[in-house]
Amino acid sequence: MRSGRLSIRARLTLWHAGVLTLIVCVFAAGILLFVHARIVDGLDRHVGRALTTIDWVYHHEPDELQDLASESGIALFRIIEHGDLVYQTEGWQRANLSRALPDQGRPPESWKANDGHHYRVQAIAGPSYSIAAAVDESSLRETFWMLVGILAMGVPFAAGLAIAGGYFLAGRVLSPVGAMADKAREITGDSLGERLPVGNPQDEFGRLATVFNDTLSRLHDSFDRLRRFTADASHELRTPLTAMRSVGEIALQAPLDQGKYRDVIGSMLEEVDRLTRLVDSLLMLTRADSGAARPEREVVELTALAGNVAEHLRVLADEKQQRLRVDASARVEAVCDPAILRLGLMNLLHNAIKYTPPGGAIDVRAKATASGQPSIEVQDTGPGIPAAHHKRIFERFYRADPGRARDSGGAGLGLAIAHWAVAANSGRIELESEESKGSLFRIVLPGR
Ligand code: ADP
């Protein structure tokens, strides 16, 4: 099976067990090498000491050679002088150790006798004689191989333990992922308010769950906004449709003269007009949301732009006998998309005319802010906007005074469009207004 098909739990377990087994193997091999070296070294020193003792006894007290086995425990040796055998122990002869005799001067070697015993054998040579000695290493060998057996059995045991422990641990460590997956499976568009469980917010899974939860919060907000937008849009669309229907129904109830019919058609056209503006605004915001309206940057002279927008709407101000004044004293330049900015300014100025009572005054001026940024201000002497509404006034369909705004034909989208138009030009809108003290909207744009 390819490792990609294994679960993370299985992969973690295998890695854990594999690495642990490797460590145990290396450790066991190290122990064996060390113990083996120590055994061989001990044996060689033992043979070396025996040879020194035999050499001394042979040269100083040759009669004592027989007593060496009983008194010093040196039971395996042989002495040759001028090619003739001078002395060999019984054990040496029994094990036939002469066959194992290494070349003189060579390091000691291990040799296996016919009786199955192993011996460590070494020889030294004088001018006319040679002495060879051996020690039985069988019991040490047995102990060593027993150790090999124990360690060899321990490795699979350790591997088994590592697999079981690793599987258990991986299960515990990964359990938050399972809980997150179970919860995530339950979350639908209707239950976006629910959140994934966060065990420990400091660990990796906790951070992952927190990031998912933040994403869910944003999705929740977007869904909520979308739902509100759809509900508000339907409501706004229904109002003019209902008005047209009732006007039409009343007109059909009884025959009317020509003038009355003209009035009916006129008021229906007014509603159609309102509908058209609403649909245009909705389309505008939808395009803005989808990113279809891409601003193009160029250097724009703001006083000229403000004058142009004011001239366009002057007829509305004149209708209400309002004084609309554009301060053309300064020359202010900004880098922005003139068409999009124009749309934003148009909405602000249109609002100023709409909400300022007849005979009021509206001032439009382009100027640099205290920090040197280009800006356009629209100031009116209208009813003002209470501070409580400032935070939400740029939201879609939000009206500070619903009754008054609806009467004036507003759907609560003008400031939302203005806000988008300015933000799309990397600028911001500031509002300074108090109830019954007029309003000042300031568009602040990036400079050149
Ligand atoms: P509307 O289409 O209702 O005018 P806007 O988004 O343009 O929607 O404005 C939102 C609300 O802000 C309006 O309903 C109105 O209450 C308030 N408003 C906007 N501009 C002004 C202004 N110049 N003076 C007073 N109130 C304003």
Tab-separated table of C-alpha atoms and ligand atoms in Angstrom:
chain	number	residue	atom	x	y	z
A	1	MET	CA	0.000	0.000	0.000
A	2	ARG	CA	1.347	3.450	-0.800
A	3	SER	CA	2.062	5.599	2.256
A	4	GLY	CA	-0.266	8.272	0.854
A	5	ARG	CA	-3.228	5.956	1.388
A	6	LEU	CA	-2.429	5.350	5.047
A	7	SER	CA	-4.126	7.450	7.676
A	8	ILE	CA	-2.049	10.045	9.503
A	9	ARG	CA	-2.473	7.992	12.661
A	10	ALA	CA	-1.028	4.892	10.939
A	11	ARG	CA	1.808	6.898	9.379
A	12	LEU	CA	2.715	8.523	12.702
A	13	THR	CA	2.649	5.118	14.383
A	14	LEU	CA	4.896	3.554	11.740
A	15	TRP	CA	7.376	6.414	11.837
A	16	HIS	CA	7.437	6.368	15.623
A	17	ALA	CA	7.888	2.570	15.781
A	18	GLY	CA	10.477	2.580	12.964
A	19	VAL	CA	12.641	5.252	14.535
A	20	LEU	CA	12.375	3.715	17.999
A	21	THR	CA	13.272	0.237	16.669
A	22	LEU	CA	16.263	1.683	14.835
A	23	ILE	CA	17.437	3.379	18.020
A	24	VAL	CA	17.023	0.141	20.020
A	25	CYS	CA	18.937	-1.825	17.313
A	26	VAL	CA	21.800	0.657	17.268
A	27	PHE	CA	21.883	0.697	21.056
A	28	ALA	CA	21.846	-3.128	21.252
A	29	ALA	CA	24.590	-3.413	18.614
A	30	GLY	CA	26.673	-0.902	20.563
A	31	ILE	CA	26.241	-2.870	23.785
A	32	LEU	CA	27.222	-6.147	22.054
A	33	LEU	CA	30.303	-4.635	20.451
A	34	PHE	CA	31.375	-3.151	23.760
A	35	VAL	CA	30.815	-6.338	25.764
A	36	HIS	CA	32.572	-8.433	23.092
A	37	ALA	CA	35.588	-6.156	23.098
A	38	ARG	CA	35.744	-6.264	26.910
A	39	ILE	CA	35.540	-10.090	26.973
A	40	VAL	CA	38.259	-10.515	24.343
A	41	ASP	CA	40.457	-7.979	26.081
A	42	GLY	CA	39.989	-9.722	29.446
A	43	LEU	CA	40.826	-13.126	27.935
A	44	ASP	CA	43.929	-11.804	26.175
A	45	ARG	CA	45.229	-10.223	29.333
A	46	HIS	CA	44.544	-13.475	31.169
A	47	VAL	CA	46.583	-15.493	28.590
A	48	GLY	CA	49.312	-12.854	28.593
A	49	ARG	CA	49.653	-13.029	32.399
A	50	ALA	CA	49.685	-16.825	32.253
A	51	LEU	CA	52.502	-16.787	29.671
A	52	THR	CA	54.590	-14.400	31.818
A	53	THR	CA	54.121	-16.608	34.884
A	54	ILE	CA	54.968	-19.808	32.957
A	55	ASP	CA	58.047	-18.148	31.463
A	56	TRP	CA	59.293	-17.102	34.877
A	57	VAL	CA	58.613	-20.453	36.504
A	58	TYR	CA	60.237	-22.321	33.586
A	59	HIS	CA	63.431	-20.325	33.874
A	60	HIS	CA	63.687	-20.001	37.655
A	61	GLU	CA	61.884	-22.970	39.185
A	62	PRO	CA	61.233	-25.510	36.406
A	63	ASP	CA	60.277	-28.173	38.973
A	64	GLU	CA	57.281	-26.144	39.969
A	65	LEU	CA	55.677	-26.325	36.510
A	66	GLN	CA	53.302	-29.112	37.578
A	67	ASP	CA	52.012	-27.025	40.478
A	68	LEU	CA	51.035	-24.152	38.260
A	69	ALA	CA	47.623	-25.630	37.438
A	70	SER	CA	46.690	-26.316	41.033
A	71	GLU	CA	48.157	-23.127	42.553
A	72	SER	CA	47.732	-20.495	39.857
A	73	GLY	CA	44.867	-22.023	37.849
A	74	ILE	CA	47.028	-22.108	34.709
A	75	ALA	CA	45.985	-25.470	33.334
A	76	LEU	CA	46.641	-25.213	29.597
A	77	PHE	CA	50.189	-24.652	28.402
A	78	ARG	CA	53.071	-26.268	26.590
A	79	ILE	CA	56.856	-25.618	26.488
A	80	ILE	CA	59.202	-26.585	23.649
A	81	GLU	CA	63.012	-26.201	23.764
A	82	HIS	CA	65.206	-26.753	20.656
A	83	GLY	CA	62.230	-28.349	18.944
A	84	ASP	CA	61.683	-30.908	21.738
A	85	LEU	CA	58.610	-30.927	23.925
A	86	VAL	CA	59.740	-30.055	27.458
A	87	TYR	CA	56.357	-29.942	29.155
A	88	GLN	CA	52.665	-29.895	28.336
A	89	THR	CA	49.704	-30.031	30.679
A	90	GLU	CA	47.185	-32.780	30.574
A	91	GLY	CA	44.416	-30.401	29.578
A	92	TRP	CA	46.542	-29.100	26.679
A	93	GLN	CA	47.037	-32.615	25.403
A	94	ARG	CA	43.358	-33.535	25.869
A	95	ALA	CA	42.090	-30.590	23.915
A	96	ASN	CA	44.774	-31.182	21.300
A	97	LEU	CA	45.662	-27.520	21.490
A	98	SER	CA	48.909	-27.901	19.556
A	99	ARG	CA	46.794	-27.818	16.402
A	100	ALA	CA	45.537	-24.371	17.325
A	101	LEU	CA	48.909	-22.893	17.954
A	102	PRO	CA	49.240	-19.645	16.135
A	103	ASP	CA	52.454	-18.350	14.675
A	104	GLN	CA	54.679	-17.020	17.378
A	105	GLY	CA	54.440	-13.315	17.939
A	106	ARG	CA	50.956	-13.142	16.365
A	107	PRO	CA	48.097	-11.759	18.457
A	108	PRO	CA	45.981	-14.296	20.348
A	109	GLU	CA	43.313	-16.226	18.459
A	110	SER	CA	40.175	-18.127	19.348
A	111	TRP	CA	40.068	-21.796	18.451
A	112	LYS	CA	37.366	-24.442	18.667
A	113	ALA	CA	38.427	-27.836	19.896
A	114	ASN	CA	36.815	-31.145	18.940
A	115	ASP	CA	35.064	-31.301	22.320
A	116	GLY	CA	33.122	-28.183	21.357
A	117	HIS	CA	35.002	-25.890	23.748
A	118	HIS	CA	36.507	-22.604	22.594
A	119	TYR	CA	39.990	-21.529	23.662
A	120	ARG	CA	41.946	-18.338	23.469
A	121	VAL	CA	45.516	-19.348	22.516
A	122	GLN	CA	48.802	-17.431	22.412
A	123	ALA	CA	52.491	-18.246	22.190
A	124	ILE	CA	55.736	-16.455	23.021
A	125	ALA	CA	59.201	-17.424	21.849
A	126	GLY	CA	62.705	-17.097	23.347
A	127	PRO	CA	66.032	-17.675	21.524
A	128	SER	CA	65.739	-21.471	21.861
A	129	TYR	CA	62.358	-22.183	23.328
A	130	SER	CA	58.680	-21.372	22.873
A	131	ILE	CA	55.840	-21.305	25.368
A	132	ALA	CA	52.165	-21.527	24.395
A	133	ALA	CA	49.196	-21.072	26.730
A	134	ALA	CA	45.402	-21.063	26.395
A	135	VAL	CA	42.303	-20.234	28.429
A	136	ASP	CA	38.888	-21.754	28.033
A	137	GLU	CA	36.513	-19.063	26.839
A	138	SER	CA	33.423	-21.224	26.473
A	139	SER	CA	31.532	-19.934	29.501
A	140	LEU	CA	32.191	-16.318	28.537
A	141	ARG	CA	31.049	-17.095	24.992
A	142	GLU	CA	27.886	-18.643	26.353
A	143	THR	CA	27.210	-15.570	28.434
A	144	PHE	CA	27.829	-13.343	25.412
A	145	TRP	CA	25.457	-15.312	23.164
A	146	MET	CA	22.862	-15.321	25.896
A	147	LEU	CA	23.115	-11.537	25.916
A	148	VAL	CA	22.749	-11.542	22.110
A	149	GLY	CA	19.613	-13.687	22.474
A	150	ILE	CA	18.118	-11.433	25.132
A	151	LEU	CA	18.734	-8.306	23.068
A	152	ALA	CA	17.458	-9.975	19.879
A	153	MET	CA	14.237	-10.863	21.665
A	154	GLY	CA	14.026	-7.383	23.152
A	155	VAL	CA	14.045	-5.655	19.738
A	156	PRO	CA	10.713	-7.090	18.457
A	157	PHE	CA	9.264	-6.612	21.918
A	158	ALA	CA	10.334	-2.941	21.869
A	159	ALA	CA	8.988	-2.558	18.301
A	160	GLY	CA	5.633	-4.042	19.374
A	161	LEU	CA	5.488	-1.716	22.361
A	162	ALA	CA	6.405	1.251	20.130
A	163	ILE	CA	3.598	0.378	17.688
A	164	ALA	CA	1.004	-0.024	20.444
A	165	GLY	CA	2.159	3.083	22.333
A	166	GLY	CA	2.520	5.108	19.125
A	167	TYR	CA	-0.953	4.111	17.937
A	168	PHE	CA	-2.463	5.077	21.265
A	169	LEU	CA	-0.560	8.367	21.468
A	170	ALA	CA	-1.269	9.305	17.839
A	171	GLY	CA	-4.952	8.596	18.498
A	172	ARG	CA	-4.938	10.898	21.499
A	173	VAL	CA	-2.996	13.647	19.744
A	174	LEU	CA	-5.210	13.521	16.652
A	175	SER	CA	-8.514	13.267	18.518
A	176	PRO	CA	-9.163	17.077	18.275
A	177	VAL	CA	-8.986	16.753	14.468
A	178	GLY	CA	-11.711	14.102	14.561
A	179	ALA	CA	-13.846	16.286	16.825
A	180	MET	CA	-13.303	19.267	14.479
A	181	ALA	CA	-14.232	17.187	11.418
A	182	ASP	CA	-17.406	15.898	13.127
A	183	LYS	CA	-18.456	19.416	14.066
A	184	ALA	CA	-17.540	20.884	10.658
A	185	ARG	CA	-19.694	18.225	8.977
A	186	GLU	CA	-22.709	19.433	10.987
A	187	ILE	CA	-22.280	23.118	10.054
A	188	THR	CA	-24.540	24.247	7.214
A	189	GLY	CA	-25.583	27.599	5.798
A	190	ASP	CA	-28.283	27.789	8.491
A	191	SER	CA	-25.974	27.022	11.404
A	192	LEU	CA	-23.025	29.258	10.587
A	193	GLY	CA	-23.232	30.600	14.151
A	194	GLU	CA	-21.781	27.328	15.454
A	195	ARG	CA	-18.043	26.974	16.029
A	196	LEU	CA	-15.447	24.195	15.984
A	197	PRO	CA	-14.240	22.993	19.395
A	198	VAL	CA	-10.945	24.618	20.426
A	199	GLY	CA	-9.102	22.407	22.944
A	200	ASN	CA	-5.953	24.340	23.687
A	201	PRO	CA	-5.860	27.596	21.701
A	202	GLN	CA	-2.042	27.680	22.011
A	203	ASP	CA	-1.298	24.367	20.261
A	204	GLU	CA	-1.301	23.717	16.495
A	205	PHE	CA	-4.784	22.179	16.327
A	206	GLY	CA	-6.174	24.856	18.616
A	207	ARG	CA	-4.744	27.544	16.323
A	208	LEU	CA	-6.151	25.749	13.273
A	209	ALA	CA	-9.607	25.574	14.878
A	210	THR	CA	-9.363	29.267	15.808
A	211	VAL	CA	-8.490	30.189	12.211
A	212	PHE	CA	-11.438	28.104	10.939
A	213	ASN	CA	-13.710	29.748	13.492
A	214	ASP	CA	-12.579	33.202	12.364
A	215	THR	CA	-13.341	32.209	8.767
A	216	LEU	CA	-16.750	30.938	9.880
A	217	SER	CA	-17.387	34.258	11.638
A	218	ARG	CA	-16.569	36.163	8.471
A	219	LEU	CA	-18.784	33.832	6.423
A	220	HIS	CA	-21.539	34.238	8.982
A	221	ASP	CA	-21.283	38.024	8.706
A	222	SER	CA	-21.305	37.870	4.887
A	223	PHE	CA	-24.322	35.555	4.881
A	224	ASP	CA	-26.090	37.842	7.334
A	225	ARG	CA	-25.297	40.913	5.242
A	226	LEU	CA	-26.462	39.132	2.098
A	227	ARG	CA	-29.678	38.031	3.764
A	228	ARG	CA	-30.335	41.534	5.093
A	229	PHE	CA	-29.494	43.011	1.697
A	230	THR	CA	-31.893	40.672	-0.106
A	231	ALA	CA	-34.671	41.303	2.428
A	232	ASP	CA	-34.143	45.079	2.328
A	233	ALA	CA	-33.924	45.138	-1.478
A	234	SER	CA	-37.164	43.136	-1.807
A	235	HIS	CA	-38.846	45.452	0.650
A	236	GLU	CA	-37.672	48.552	-1.207
A	237	LEU	CA	-38.779	47.100	-4.543
A	238	ARG	CA	-42.190	46.250	-3.152
A	239	THR	CA	-42.962	49.768	-1.964
A	240	PRO	CA	-43.165	51.438	-5.414
A	241	LEU	CA	-44.843	48.364	-6.897
A	242	THR	CA	-47.533	48.452	-4.203
A	243	ALA	CA	-47.985	52.194	-4.765
A	244	MET	CA	-48.418	51.668	-8.539
A	245	ARG	CA	-50.873	48.857	-7.984
A	246	SER	CA	-53.088	50.866	-5.617
A	247	VAL	CA	-53.000	53.912	-7.892
A	248	GLY	CA	-54.001	51.697	-10.831
A	249	GLU	CA	-56.730	49.874	-8.876
A	250	ILE	CA	-58.313	53.140	-7.686
A	251	ALA	CA	-58.211	54.511	-11.233
A	252	LEU	CA	-60.013	51.433	-12.535
A	253	GLN	CA	-62.783	51.527	-9.952
A	254	ALA	CA	-64.680	54.369	-11.658
A	255	PRO	CA	-64.437	56.136	-15.016
A	256	LEU	CA	-62.260	59.278	-14.760
A	257	ASP	CA	-61.800	62.277	-16.943
A	258	GLN	CA	-58.695	62.730	-19.078
A	259	GLY	CA	-56.914	65.024	-16.612
A	260	LYS	CA	-57.295	62.484	-13.807
A	261	TYR	CA	-55.914	59.707	-16.019
A	262	ARG	CA	-52.905	61.890	-16.778
A	263	ASP	CA	-52.382	62.313	-13.015
A	264	VAL	CA	-52.571	58.537	-12.499
A	265	ILE	CA	-50.067	57.892	-15.284
A	266	GLY	CA	-47.849	60.678	-13.925
A	267	SER	CA	-47.747	59.190	-10.425
A	268	MET	CA	-47.141	55.734	-11.867
A	269	LEU	CA	-44.213	57.089	-13.892
A	270	GLU	CA	-42.863	58.647	-10.703
A	271	GLU	CA	-42.880	55.213	-9.062
A	272	VAL	CA	-41.265	53.713	-12.164
A	273	ASP	CA	-38.622	56.395	-11.869
A	274	ARG	CA	-38.041	55.461	-8.250
A	275	LEU	CA	-37.845	51.787	-9.194
A	276	THR	CA	-35.358	52.514	-11.965
A	277	ARG	CA	-33.121	54.492	-9.618
A	278	LEU	CA	-33.301	51.731	-7.038
A	279	VAL	CA	-32.450	49.014	-9.566
A	280	ASP	CA	-29.590	51.163	-10.923
A	281	SER	CA	-28.195	51.585	-7.404
A	282	LEU	CA	-28.515	47.885	-6.674
A	283	LEU	CA	-26.756	47.032	-9.940
A	284	MET	CA	-24.057	49.542	-9.130
A	285	LEU	CA	-23.408	47.986	-5.703
A	286	THR	CA	-23.504	44.450	-7.101
A	287	ARG	CA	-20.894	45.398	-9.703
A	288	ALA	CA	-18.829	47.027	-6.967
A	289	ASP	CA	-19.055	43.884	-4.813
A	290	SER	CA	-18.067	41.608	-7.663
A	291	GLY	CA	-15.019	43.767	-8.393
A	292	ALA	CA	-16.199	44.401	-11.967
A	293	ALA	CA	-15.832	48.180	-11.610
A	294	ARG	CA	-12.062	48.677	-11.728
A	295	PRO	CA	-10.892	52.210	-10.952
A	296	GLU	CA	-8.341	53.735	-13.301
A	297	ARG	CA	-5.919	56.190	-11.737
A	298	GLU	CA	-5.188	59.579	-13.200
A	299	VAL	CA	-4.470	63.069	-11.944
A	300	VAL	CA	-7.776	64.859	-11.368
A	301	GLU	CA	-8.279	68.525	-10.562
A	302	LEU	CA	-10.867	68.404	-7.772
A	303	THR	CA	-12.220	71.992	-7.989
A	304	ALA	CA	-13.135	71.458	-11.623
A	305	LEU	CA	-14.740	68.115	-10.852
A	306	ALA	CA	-16.743	69.600	-7.946
A	307	GLY	CA	-17.883	72.525	-10.167
A	308	ASN	CA	-19.002	70.129	-12.844
A	309	VAL	CA	-21.062	68.002	-10.409
A	310	ALA	CA	-22.601	71.130	-8.857
A	311	GLU	CA	-23.641	72.466	-12.258
A	312	HIS	CA	-25.219	69.115	-13.047
A	313	LEU	CA	-27.405	69.242	-9.908
A	314	ARG	CA	-27.928	73.028	-9.722
A	315	VAL	CA	-31.384	72.753	-11.233
A	316	LEU	CA	-32.524	70.679	-8.193
A	317	ALA	CA	-31.140	73.273	-5.765
A	318	ASP	CA	-32.767	76.071	-7.765
A	319	GLU	CA	-36.109	74.277	-7.527
A	320	LYS	CA	-35.820	74.510	-3.735
A	321	GLN	CA	-34.455	78.056	-3.803
A	322	GLN	CA	-31.233	76.827	-2.199
A	323	ARG	CA	-27.965	78.669	-2.537
A	324	LEU	CA	-25.440	76.242	-4.043
A	325	ARG	CA	-21.927	77.652	-3.995
A	326	VAL	CA	-18.647	76.137	-5.233
A	327	ASP	CA	-15.439	77.589	-3.816
A	328	ALA	CA	-13.145	77.743	-6.859
A	329	SER	CA	-10.277	79.598	-5.173
A	330	ALA	CA	-7.910	76.654	-4.724
A	331	ARG	CA	-6.411	74.255	-7.218
A	332	VAL	CA	-6.274	70.762	-5.674
A	333	GLU	CA	-5.114	67.639	-7.463
A	334	ALA	CA	-5.609	64.000	-6.535
A	335	VAL	CA	-4.846	60.653	-8.145
A	336	CYS	CA	-8.139	58.833	-8.658
A	337	ASP	CA	-10.725	57.562	-11.116
A	338	PRO	CA	-12.745	60.699	-12.052
A	339	ALA	CA	-15.874	58.778	-13.137
A	340	ILE	CA	-16.132	56.790	-9.889
A	341	LEU	CA	-15.297	59.795	-7.726
A	342	ARG	CA	-17.905	61.831	-9.588
A	343	LEU	CA	-20.524	59.196	-8.722
A	344	GLY	CA	-19.632	59.432	-5.024
A	345	LEU	CA	-19.667	63.235	-4.969
A	346	MET	CA	-22.937	63.285	-6.905
A	347	ASN	CA	-24.602	61.183	-4.178
A	348	LEU	CA	-23.295	63.441	-1.389
A	349	LEU	CA	-24.412	66.616	-3.121
A	350	HIS	CA	-27.743	65.106	-4.088
A	351	ASN	CA	-28.340	64.214	-0.414
A	352	ALA	CA	-27.378	67.721	0.681
A	353	ILE	CA	-29.958	69.221	-1.714
A	354	LYS	CA	-32.543	66.582	-0.826
A	355	TYR	CA	-32.337	66.941	2.958
A	356	THR	CA	-31.699	70.696	3.185
A	357	PRO	CA	-34.982	72.568	3.468
A	358	PRO	CA	-35.956	75.173	0.820
A	359	GLY	CA	-33.967	78.364	1.150
A	360	GLY	CA	-30.980	76.592	2.734
A	361	ALA	CA	-27.353	76.845	1.653
A	362	ILE	CA	-24.965	74.259	0.316
A	363	ASP	CA	-21.206	74.773	-0.045
A	364	VAL	CA	-18.849	72.623	-2.053
A	365	ARG	CA	-15.117	73.208	-1.792
A	366	ALA	CA	-11.968	71.374	-2.769
A	367	LYS	CA	-9.000	71.938	-0.473
A	368	ALA	CA	-6.022	70.275	1.133
A	369	THR	CA	-6.535	68.882	4.672
A	370	ALA	CA	-4.296	69.882	7.581
A	371	SER	CA	-2.082	66.887	6.754
A	372	GLY	CA	-1.870	68.021	3.094
A	373	GLN	CA	-4.223	65.435	1.577
A	374	PRO	CA	-6.578	66.563	-1.205
A	375	SER	CA	-10.223	66.648	-0.144
A	376	ILE	CA	-13.685	67.770	-1.235
A	377	GLU	CA	-16.197	69.026	1.349
A	378	VAL	CA	-19.977	69.177	0.938
A	379	GLN	CA	-21.582	71.269	3.667
A	380	ASP	CA	-25.268	71.984	4.069
A	381	THR	CA	-27.582	73.763	6.478
A	382	GLY	CA	-29.974	70.821	6.622
A	383	PRO	CA	-31.328	68.900	9.631
A	384	GLY	CA	-27.957	67.272	10.405
A	385	ILE	CA	-27.375	63.680	11.411
A	386	PRO	CA	-27.431	62.785	15.126
A	387	ALA	CA	-24.129	61.308	16.384
A	388	ALA	CA	-25.894	58.016	17.202
A	389	HIS	CA	-26.257	57.322	13.454
A	390	HIS	CA	-22.732	58.241	12.353
A	391	LYS	CA	-21.382	54.727	12.744
A	392	ARG	CA	-23.977	53.060	10.549
A	393	ILE	CA	-24.932	55.839	8.163
A	394	PHE	CA	-22.841	54.375	5.304
A	395	GLU	CA	-24.484	50.926	5.572
A	396	ARG	CA	-26.784	49.819	2.786
A	397	PHE	CA	-30.487	50.683	3.311
A	398	TYR	CA	-29.685	52.520	6.536
A	399	ARG	CA	-31.705	55.675	7.048
A	400	ALA	CA	-31.280	58.126	9.906
A	401	ASP	CA	-34.920	59.100	9.663
A	402	PRO	CA	-36.748	56.364	7.727
A	403	GLY	CA	-40.033	58.240	7.307
A	404	ARG	CA	-38.460	61.440	5.982
A	405	ALA	CA	-35.968	59.651	3.731
A	406	ARG	CA	-38.587	57.426	2.139
A	407	ASP	CA	-40.799	60.440	1.485
A	408	SER	CA	-37.921	62.026	-0.362
A	409	GLY	CA	-37.548	58.918	-2.495
A	410	GLY	CA	-34.348	57.634	-0.897
A	411	ALA	CA	-33.747	53.910	-0.486
A	412	GLY	CA	-30.763	54.287	1.822
A	413	LEU	CA	-28.191	53.370	-0.841
A	414	GLY	CA	-26.741	56.770	-1.754
A	415	LEU	CA	-24.170	56.953	1.049
A	416	ALA	CA	-23.252	53.270	0.597
A	417	ILE	CA	-22.439	53.993	-3.049
A	418	ALA	CA	-20.520	57.147	-2.105
A	419	HIS	CA	-18.580	55.194	0.492
A	420	TRP	CA	-17.662	52.492	-2.037
A	421	ALA	CA	-16.712	55.091	-4.688
A	422	VAL	CA	-14.310	56.830	-2.317
A	423	ALA	CA	-12.883	53.578	-0.894
A	424	ALA	CA	-12.307	52.325	-4.456
A	425	ASN	CA	-10.125	55.408	-4.918
A	426	SER	CA	-8.197	54.528	-1.733
A	427	GLY	CA	-9.799	57.430	0.095
A	428	ARG	CA	-12.161	57.824	3.048
A	429	ILE	CA	-15.294	59.794	3.903
A	430	GLU	CA	-15.492	61.775	7.133
A	431	LEU	CA	-18.724	63.095	8.576
A	432	GLU	CA	-19.097	66.105	10.859
A	433	SER	CA	-22.687	66.671	11.787
A	434	GLU	CA	-24.980	67.319	14.682
A	435	GLU	CA	-28.731	67.297	14.841
A	436	SER	CA	-30.246	70.537	13.457
A	437	LYS	CA	-26.774	71.997	12.802
A	438	GLY	CA	-26.271	70.893	9.218
A	439	SER	CA	-23.888	68.243	7.891
A	440	LEU	CA	-20.386	68.262	6.483
A	441	PHE	CA	-19.235	65.285	4.410
A	442	ARG	CA	-15.515	65.277	3.574
A	443	ILE	CA	-13.972	63.062	0.906
A	444	VAL	CA	-10.244	62.640	1.626
A	445	LEU	CA	-8.138	61.221	-1.232
A	446	PRO	CA	-4.546	60.142	-1.678
A	447	GLY	CA	-2.313	62.902	-3.073
A	448	ARG	CA	-0.067	62.697	-6.138
B	1	ADP	P1	-31.196	57.918	1.007
B	1	ADP	O1	-31.405	57.341	-0.309
B	1	ADP	O2	-32.208	57.547	2.023
B	1	ADP	O3	-30.871	59.341	0.983
B	1	ADP	P2	-28.460	57.658	1.750
B	1	ADP	O4	-27.635	56.429	1.905
B	1	ADP	O5	-28.047	58.621	0.729
B	1	ADP	O6	-29.914	57.144	1.535
B	1	ADP	O7	-28.502	58.339	3.138
B	1	ADP	C1	-28.729	57.595	4.294
B	1	ADP	C2	-29.406	58.423	5.335
B	1	ADP	O8	-28.521	59.431	5.810
B	1	ADP	C3	-30.584	59.200	4.800
B	1	ADP	O9	-31.750	58.423	4.927
B	1	ADP	C4	-30.626	60.409	5.707
B	1	ADP	O10	-31.361	60.086	6.876
B	1	ADP	C5	-29.196	60.620	6.093
B	1	ADP	N1	-28.563	61.694	5.321
B	1	ADP	C6	-27.729	61.539	4.269
B	1	ADP	N2	-27.253	62.722	3.831
B	1	ADP	C7	-27.802	63.653	4.652
B	1	ADP	C8	-27.688	65.055	4.724
B	1	ADP	N3	-26.952	65.773	3.894
B	1	ADP	N4	-28.385	65.690	5.730
B	1	ADP	C9	-29.139	64.980	6.587
B	1	ADP	N5	-29.280	63.667	6.573
B	1	ADP	C10	-28.612	62.982	5.609
